[in-house]
Short mmCIF file of C-alpha atoms in Angstrom, two decimals:
data_model
loop_
_atom_site.label_atom_id
_atom_site.label_comp_id
_atom_site.label_asym_id
_atom_site.label_seq_id
_atom_site.Cartn_x
_atom_site.Cartn_y
_atom_site.Cartn_z
CA UNK A 1 1.32 -25.64 9.85
CA UNK A 2 -0.47 -24.54 13.02
CA UNK A 3 -3.69 -22.61 13.47
CA UNK A 4 -7.23 -23.92 13.45
CA UNK A 5 -7.11 -25.40 9.94
CA UNK A 6 -3.46 -26.32 9.29
CA UNK A 7 -2.32 -27.29 5.76
CA UNK A 8 -5.88 -27.14 4.39
CA UNK A 9 -5.70 -23.32 4.64
CA UNK A 10 -1.96 -22.64 4.65
CA UNK A 11 -1.17 -24.48 1.41
CA UNK A 12 -3.91 -22.91 -0.78
CA UNK A 13 -2.92 -19.52 0.68
CA UNK A 14 0.71 -20.23 -0.21
CA UNK A 15 -0.27 -21.14 -3.79
CA UNK A 16 -2.31 -17.93 -4.07
CA UNK A 17 0.64 -15.86 -2.84
CA UNK A 18 3.00 -17.57 -5.29
CA UNK A 19 0.59 -16.88 -8.15
CA UNK A 20 0.50 -13.20 -7.19
CA UNK A 21 4.23 -12.76 -6.50
CA UNK A 22 6.39 -14.40 -9.15
CA UNK A 23 9.65 -13.78 -7.23
CA UNK A 24 8.45 -15.57 -4.10
CA UNK A 25 9.72 -18.95 -2.85
CA UNK A 26 8.17 -20.68 0.16
CA UNK A 27 9.17 -23.39 2.61
CA UNK A 28 6.30 -25.35 4.16
CA UNK A 29 7.36 -26.56 7.60
CA UNK A 30 5.53 -29.42 9.29
CA UNK A 31 4.61 -33.09 9.00
CA UNK A 32 5.54 -34.05 5.44
CA UNK A 33 3.05 -36.93 5.38
CA UNK A 34 0.27 -34.45 6.09
CA UNK A 35 1.53 -31.64 3.86
CA UNK A 36 2.35 -33.59 0.68
CA UNK A 37 -1.16 -34.91 -0.09
CA UNK A 38 -2.70 -31.44 0.36
CA UNK A 39 0.01 -29.92 -1.84
CA UNK A 40 -0.45 -32.58 -4.54
CA UNK A 41 -4.20 -31.95 -4.55
CA UNK A 42 -3.62 -28.32 -5.54
CA UNK A 43 -2.49 -29.42 -9.02
CA UNK A 44 -0.48 -26.22 -9.36
CA UNK A 45 2.24 -25.65 -11.88
CA UNK A 46 4.26 -23.49 -9.51
CA UNK A 47 5.04 -26.07 -6.85
CA UNK A 48 8.70 -25.92 -7.93
CA UNK A 49 8.85 -22.71 -5.88
CA UNK A 50 7.77 -24.63 -2.78
CA UNK A 51 9.78 -27.05 -0.72
CA UNK A 52 8.78 -29.01 2.36
CA UNK A 53 10.85 -28.99 5.55
CA UNK A 54 9.77 -31.88 7.76
CA UNK A 55 9.14 -31.25 11.46
CA UNK A 56 8.09 -34.12 13.70
CA UNK A 57 6.34 -32.09 16.41
CA UNK A 58 3.59 -29.49 16.67
CA UNK A 59 2.89 -26.92 19.39
CA UNK A 60 -0.72 -27.18 20.54
CA UNK A 61 -2.78 -23.99 20.71
CA UNK A 62 -3.14 -24.07 24.51
CA UNK A 63 0.34 -25.39 25.30
CA UNK A 64 2.30 -23.24 27.79
CA UNK A 65 5.14 -21.34 26.06
CA UNK A 66 7.76 -22.64 28.50
CA UNK A 67 6.72 -26.22 27.81
CA UNK A 68 6.80 -25.70 24.05
CA UNK A 69 10.24 -24.11 24.28
CA UNK A 70 11.61 -26.91 26.43
CA UNK A 71 9.96 -30.00 24.91
CA UNK A 72 9.16 -29.13 21.28
CA UNK A 73 12.57 -28.51 19.73
CA UNK A 74 11.47 -30.15 16.47
CA UNK A 75 8.11 -28.40 16.26
CA UNK A 76 7.15 -26.75 12.97
CA UNK A 77 7.28 -23.40 14.79
CA UNK A 78 10.82 -23.95 16.14
CA UNK A 79 12.14 -25.35 12.85
CA UNK A 80 10.68 -22.43 10.87
CA UNK A 81 12.24 -19.83 13.16
CA UNK A 82 15.55 -21.72 13.06
CA UNK A 83 15.47 -21.37 9.26
CA UNK A 84 15.22 -17.60 9.67
CA UNK A 85 18.13 -17.54 12.11
CA UNK A 86 20.27 -19.65 9.76
CA UNK A 87 19.45 -17.45 6.75
CA UNK A 88 17.67 -20.25 4.87
CA UNK A 89 14.47 -18.19 5.08
CA UNK A 90 13.98 -14.43 5.37
CA UNK A 91 10.75 -14.52 7.39
CA UNK A 92 8.48 -16.86 9.31
CA UNK A 93 4.66 -16.77 9.11
CA UNK A 94 2.72 -18.77 11.68
CA UNK A 95 -0.92 -19.15 12.73
CA UNK A 96 0.09 -21.11 15.82
CA UNK A 97 0.11 -20.49 19.57
CA UNK A 98 0.92 -16.78 20.05
CA UNK A 99 2.69 -17.14 23.39
CA UNK A 100 4.82 -20.02 22.17
CA UNK A 101 5.64 -18.18 18.94
CA UNK A 102 6.76 -15.11 20.85
CA UNK A 103 8.83 -17.11 23.34
CA UNK A 104 10.44 -19.23 20.63
CA UNK A 105 11.20 -16.27 18.37
CA UNK A 106 12.72 -14.34 21.25
CA UNK A 107 14.85 -17.32 22.32
CA UNK A 108 16.06 -18.24 18.83
CA UNK A 109 16.38 -14.88 17.07
CA UNK A 110 17.21 -12.67 20.09
CA UNK A 111 16.27 -9.04 20.51
CA UNK A 112 17.57 -6.11 18.50
CA UNK A 113 20.24 -4.12 20.37
CA UNK A 114 18.59 -1.61 22.67
CA UNK A 115 15.20 -3.37 22.70
CA UNK A 116 14.07 -4.82 26.01
CA UNK A 117 10.86 -6.52 24.86
CA UNK A 118 9.24 -7.39 21.53
CA UNK A 119 5.74 -6.16 20.70
CA UNK A 120 2.91 -7.23 18.43
CA UNK A 121 1.81 -4.63 15.87
CA UNK A 122 -0.84 -4.68 13.17
CA UNK A 123 -2.81 -2.32 10.95
CA UNK A 124 -6.38 -1.37 11.85
CA UNK A 125 -8.94 0.36 9.60
CA UNK A 126 -9.84 4.02 10.19
CA UNK A 127 -12.15 6.52 8.50
CA UNK A 128 -9.15 7.93 6.64
CA UNK A 129 -7.28 4.72 5.82
CA UNK A 130 -5.63 2.77 8.60
CA UNK A 131 -3.41 3.08 11.64
CA UNK A 132 -0.82 0.80 13.23
CA UNK A 133 -1.29 -0.20 16.86
CA UNK A 134 1.04 -1.89 19.35
CA UNK A 135 1.40 -3.75 21.68
CA UNK A 136 -1.47 -6.16 21.04
CA UNK A 137 -0.71 -8.83 23.59
CA UNK A 138 2.98 -9.64 23.88
CA UNK A 139 3.42 -7.78 27.18
CA UNK A 140 0.67 -7.58 29.80
CA UNK A 141 2.69 -5.10 31.87
CA UNK A 142 4.93 -2.50 30.26
CA UNK A 143 7.15 0.18 31.76
CA UNK A 144 7.38 3.73 30.43
CA UNK A 145 10.66 2.79 28.76
CA UNK A 146 8.97 -0.19 27.08
CA UNK A 147 6.20 2.06 25.76
CA UNK A 148 8.85 4.45 24.44
CA UNK A 149 10.58 1.58 22.61
CA UNK A 150 7.23 0.45 21.19
CA UNK A 151 6.66 3.97 19.89
CA UNK A 152 10.02 4.01 18.12
CA UNK A 153 9.49 0.57 16.58
CA UNK A 154 5.93 1.40 15.52
CA UNK A 155 7.01 4.70 14.00
CA UNK A 156 9.80 3.11 11.97
CA UNK A 157 7.65 0.22 10.73
CA UNK A 158 4.82 2.56 9.74
CA UNK A 159 7.19 4.98 8.05
CA UNK A 160 8.82 2.19 6.04
CA UNK A 161 5.78 0.08 5.18
CA UNK A 162 3.31 2.90 4.55
CA UNK A 163 5.92 5.34 3.18
CA UNK A 164 4.85 8.06 5.62
CA UNK A 165 7.90 10.31 6.22
CA UNK A 166 7.07 11.34 9.80
CA UNK A 167 4.21 9.26 11.26
CA UNK A 168 2.03 10.79 13.96
CA UNK A 169 2.53 8.83 17.19
CA UNK A 170 0.06 8.81 20.08
CA UNK A 171 -0.33 7.05 23.43
CA UNK A 172 -3.67 5.35 24.07
CA UNK A 173 -5.15 6.76 27.28
CA UNK A 174 -8.41 7.31 29.16
CA UNK A 175 -8.36 11.00 28.29
CA UNK A 176 -6.43 13.57 26.27
CA UNK A 177 -5.51 15.76 29.24
CA UNK A 178 -1.97 15.54 30.65
CA UNK A 179 -3.25 14.63 34.13
CA UNK A 180 -5.09 11.51 32.86
CA UNK A 181 -3.69 7.99 32.86
CA UNK A 182 -1.48 5.79 35.00
CA UNK A 183 2.09 6.63 35.92
CA UNK A 184 3.64 4.49 33.16
CA UNK A 185 1.68 6.32 30.45
CA UNK A 186 2.51 9.74 31.92
CA UNK A 187 6.23 8.90 32.09
CA UNK A 188 6.16 7.52 28.55
CA UNK A 189 4.58 10.78 27.39
CA UNK A 190 7.43 12.77 28.94
CA UNK A 191 10.00 10.56 27.19
CA UNK A 192 8.25 10.92 23.84
CA UNK A 193 7.93 14.69 24.17
CA UNK A 194 11.73 14.91 24.41
CA UNK A 195 12.32 12.58 21.45
CA UNK A 196 12.58 13.26 17.73
CA UNK A 197 9.41 11.28 17.04
CA UNK A 198 6.31 13.10 15.81
CA UNK A 199 4.50 12.62 19.11
CA UNK A 200 1.04 14.24 19.19
CA UNK A 201 -0.08 13.33 22.72
CA UNK A 202 -2.84 11.10 24.09
CA UNK A 203 -5.76 9.62 22.16
CA UNK A 204 -8.80 7.91 23.60
CA UNK A 205 -10.27 4.64 22.34
CA UNK A 206 -12.53 6.26 19.76
CA UNK A 207 -9.50 8.02 18.27
CA UNK A 208 -8.12 4.70 17.07
CA UNK A 209 -10.74 4.43 14.33
CA UNK A 210 -11.10 8.15 13.70
CA UNK A 211 -7.58 8.13 12.28
CA UNK A 212 -6.16 10.63 14.77
CA UNK A 213 -2.69 9.03 14.66
CA UNK A 214 -0.62 6.84 12.36
CA UNK A 215 0.80 4.87 15.31
CA UNK A 216 -1.01 4.16 18.56
CA UNK A 217 0.98 2.83 21.51
CA UNK A 218 -0.29 0.94 24.56
CA UNK A 219 0.61 -2.05 26.72
CA UNK A 220 -0.36 -5.53 25.57
CA UNK A 221 -3.25 -5.94 27.99
CA UNK A 222 -5.03 -2.79 26.82
CA UNK A 223 -4.15 -3.39 23.18
CA UNK A 224 -5.42 -6.95 23.08
CA UNK A 225 -8.71 -6.02 24.76
CA UNK A 226 -9.18 -3.12 22.32
CA UNK A 227 -8.43 -5.36 19.33
CA UNK A 228 -10.76 -8.19 20.36
CA UNK A 229 -13.52 -5.70 21.23
CA UNK A 230 -13.19 -4.15 17.78
CA UNK A 231 -13.42 -7.54 16.08
CA UNK A 232 -16.52 -8.37 18.10
CA UNK A 233 -18.22 -5.08 17.24
CA UNK A 234 -17.49 -5.57 13.53
CA UNK A 235 -19.07 -9.05 13.65
CA UNK A 236 -22.08 -7.69 15.56
CA UNK A 237 -22.68 -4.90 13.03
CA UNK A 238 -22.42 -7.37 10.14
CA UNK A 239 -24.89 -9.70 11.89
CA UNK A 240 -27.37 -6.86 12.54
CA UNK A 241 -27.21 -5.70 8.92
CA UNK A 242 -27.80 -9.21 7.55
CA UNK A 243 -30.69 -9.75 9.97
CA UNK A 244 -32.29 -6.41 9.10
CA UNK A 245 -32.14 -6.96 5.34
CA UNK A 246 -33.60 -10.50 5.54
CA UNK A 247 -36.82 -9.57 7.37
CA UNK A 248 -39.23 -9.26 4.43
CA UNK A 249 -39.57 -8.64 0.70
CA UNK A 250 -39.04 -4.89 1.02
CA UNK A 251 -35.89 -5.16 3.11
CA UNK A 252 -34.51 -7.77 0.69
CA UNK A 253 -35.21 -5.39 -2.20
CA UNK A 254 -33.48 -2.60 -0.30
CA UNK A 255 -30.50 -4.89 0.26
CA UNK A 256 -30.25 -5.49 -3.50
CA UNK A 257 -30.19 -1.75 -4.17
CA UNK A 258 -27.68 -1.15 -1.41
CA UNK A 259 -25.41 -4.06 -2.38
CA UNK A 260 -22.55 -1.98 -3.88
CA UNK A 261 -22.38 0.23 -0.77
CA UNK A 262 -22.68 -2.78 1.55
CA UNK A 263 -19.87 -4.56 -0.29
CA UNK A 264 -17.62 -1.53 0.07
CA UNK A 265 -18.50 -1.27 3.76
CA UNK A 266 -17.77 -4.95 4.36
CA UNK A 267 -14.40 -4.70 2.63
CA UNK A 268 -13.36 -1.74 4.77
CA UNK A 269 -14.11 -3.48 8.08
CA UNK A 270 -13.04 -6.97 6.97
CA UNK A 271 -10.43 -7.99 9.54
CA UNK A 272 -9.03 -10.55 7.09
CA UNK A 273 -7.52 -7.72 5.03
CA UNK A 274 -5.39 -6.75 8.03
CA UNK A 275 -4.31 -10.26 9.01
CA UNK A 276 -0.62 -10.57 9.74
CA UNK A 277 0.68 -8.98 12.92
CA UNK A 278 4.41 -8.36 13.13
CA UNK A 279 6.52 -9.35 16.15
CA UNK A 280 8.72 -6.25 16.17
CA UNK A 281 11.95 -5.91 18.11
CA UNK A 282 13.47 -9.21 17.01
CA UNK A 283 16.57 -9.85 14.92
CA UNK A 284 14.41 -11.33 12.20
CA UNK A 285 10.92 -11.12 10.73
CA UNK A 286 8.14 -13.15 12.33
CA UNK A 287 4.50 -12.63 11.33
CA UNK A 288 1.61 -13.92 13.44
CA UNK A 289 -1.52 -14.87 11.53
CA UNK A 290 -4.87 -15.19 13.27
CA UNK A 291 -5.40 -18.82 14.27
CA UNK A 292 -8.79 -18.89 12.56
CA UNK A 293 -7.55 -17.28 9.33
CA UNK A 294 -9.05 -18.48 6.05
CA UNK A 295 -7.14 -18.72 2.77
CA UNK A 296 -7.51 -15.03 1.89
CA UNK A 297 -6.46 -13.90 5.37
CA UNK A 298 -3.39 -16.14 5.52
CA UNK A 299 -2.35 -14.91 2.09
CA UNK A 300 -2.38 -11.36 3.50
CA UNK A 301 -0.06 -12.49 6.31
CA UNK A 302 2.38 -13.89 3.74
CA UNK A 303 2.27 -10.61 1.82
CA UNK A 304 2.97 -8.66 5.03
CA UNK A 305 6.09 -10.78 5.54
CA UNK A 306 7.21 -10.07 1.97
CA UNK A 307 6.77 -6.31 2.47
CA UNK A 308 8.83 -6.32 5.66
CA UNK A 309 11.59 -8.39 4.06
CA UNK A 310 11.84 -6.06 1.06
CA UNK A 311 11.81 -2.98 3.31
CA UNK A 312 14.47 -4.38 5.71
CA UNK A 313 12.26 -3.53 8.68
CA UNK A 314 14.38 -5.03 11.53
CA UNK A 315 17.56 -3.34 10.33
CA UNK A 316 15.83 0.02 9.97
CA UNK A 317 14.25 -0.25 13.42
CA UNK A 318 17.66 -1.05 14.88
CA UNK A 319 19.41 1.92 13.25
CA UNK A 320 16.61 4.36 14.15
CA UNK A 321 16.48 3.17 17.74
CA UNK A 322 20.26 3.44 18.07
CA UNK A 323 20.15 7.02 16.76
CA UNK A 324 17.39 8.03 19.18
CA UNK A 325 19.03 6.38 22.19
CA UNK A 326 22.36 8.02 21.31
CA UNK A 327 20.67 11.43 21.08
CA UNK A 328 19.10 10.89 24.52
CA UNK A 329 22.51 10.10 26.04
CA UNK A 330 24.03 13.26 24.54
CA UNK A 331 21.26 15.37 26.03
#
């Protein structure tokens, strides 16, 4: 029940997801005294598919991960991830503190065999559909081997979720030439060239949104900056368009005529549609929602969790990674 808005957003989003997916059952984890009144106010006939799991603590948004891990053993975040470990739930969706969520998930669920570090991956819009990009902030510094693992995990997730048989994988770099980039990126490129992945080389920042690859790999520092910059640009463009169309009678009339096209444009760049980043590399499914997500956005995060559960994403990442690592040892 974390995030900026807590139960006031999470519970209506949960009801919306239950209305859309009749097979779904949800566990709301948090302070029961705070959750129950909000749930009762929904007046929904499907609350029998919801149960409340009380948790007496909450991780604050700016709380250090180590402190949350050590002192908040009955936090809603910890209890929810424990439910996944115990098999009482198949996935956890949280809008809480990203660092604490990553640390707690890694501690409780453990890593998949052969994976050194987890990564954060999400879909981003492109001119031809969308791409998946990782890491988006879990690891500030990543070795070449880490980037290679990210590529494998991103390729498997994209293949499974998007049903793309052999996704195109690229490394994000400051140029497309082989001589460009830091040593980690160059070494990762050499590893990927020898692998069975459909590695297409380097892409620059503009290639993310031009749809040049299905999977784009980078370290968490670069990925997070790229993501936040993209969100800022989208908000700026939306602001400029609104301002331009409100200037006078003629621009307002033009806005009315252009409304269908503007609506389509807004939908394509609406970051809420892509809410729900996966923490890949764990022995369980954990989805991170944006802390400021509204009802629609949080519903998308729930749906992302459902997709990954039904597609058995962790198990398929594990088997694919094992096959690739075994092939490397043989060579």
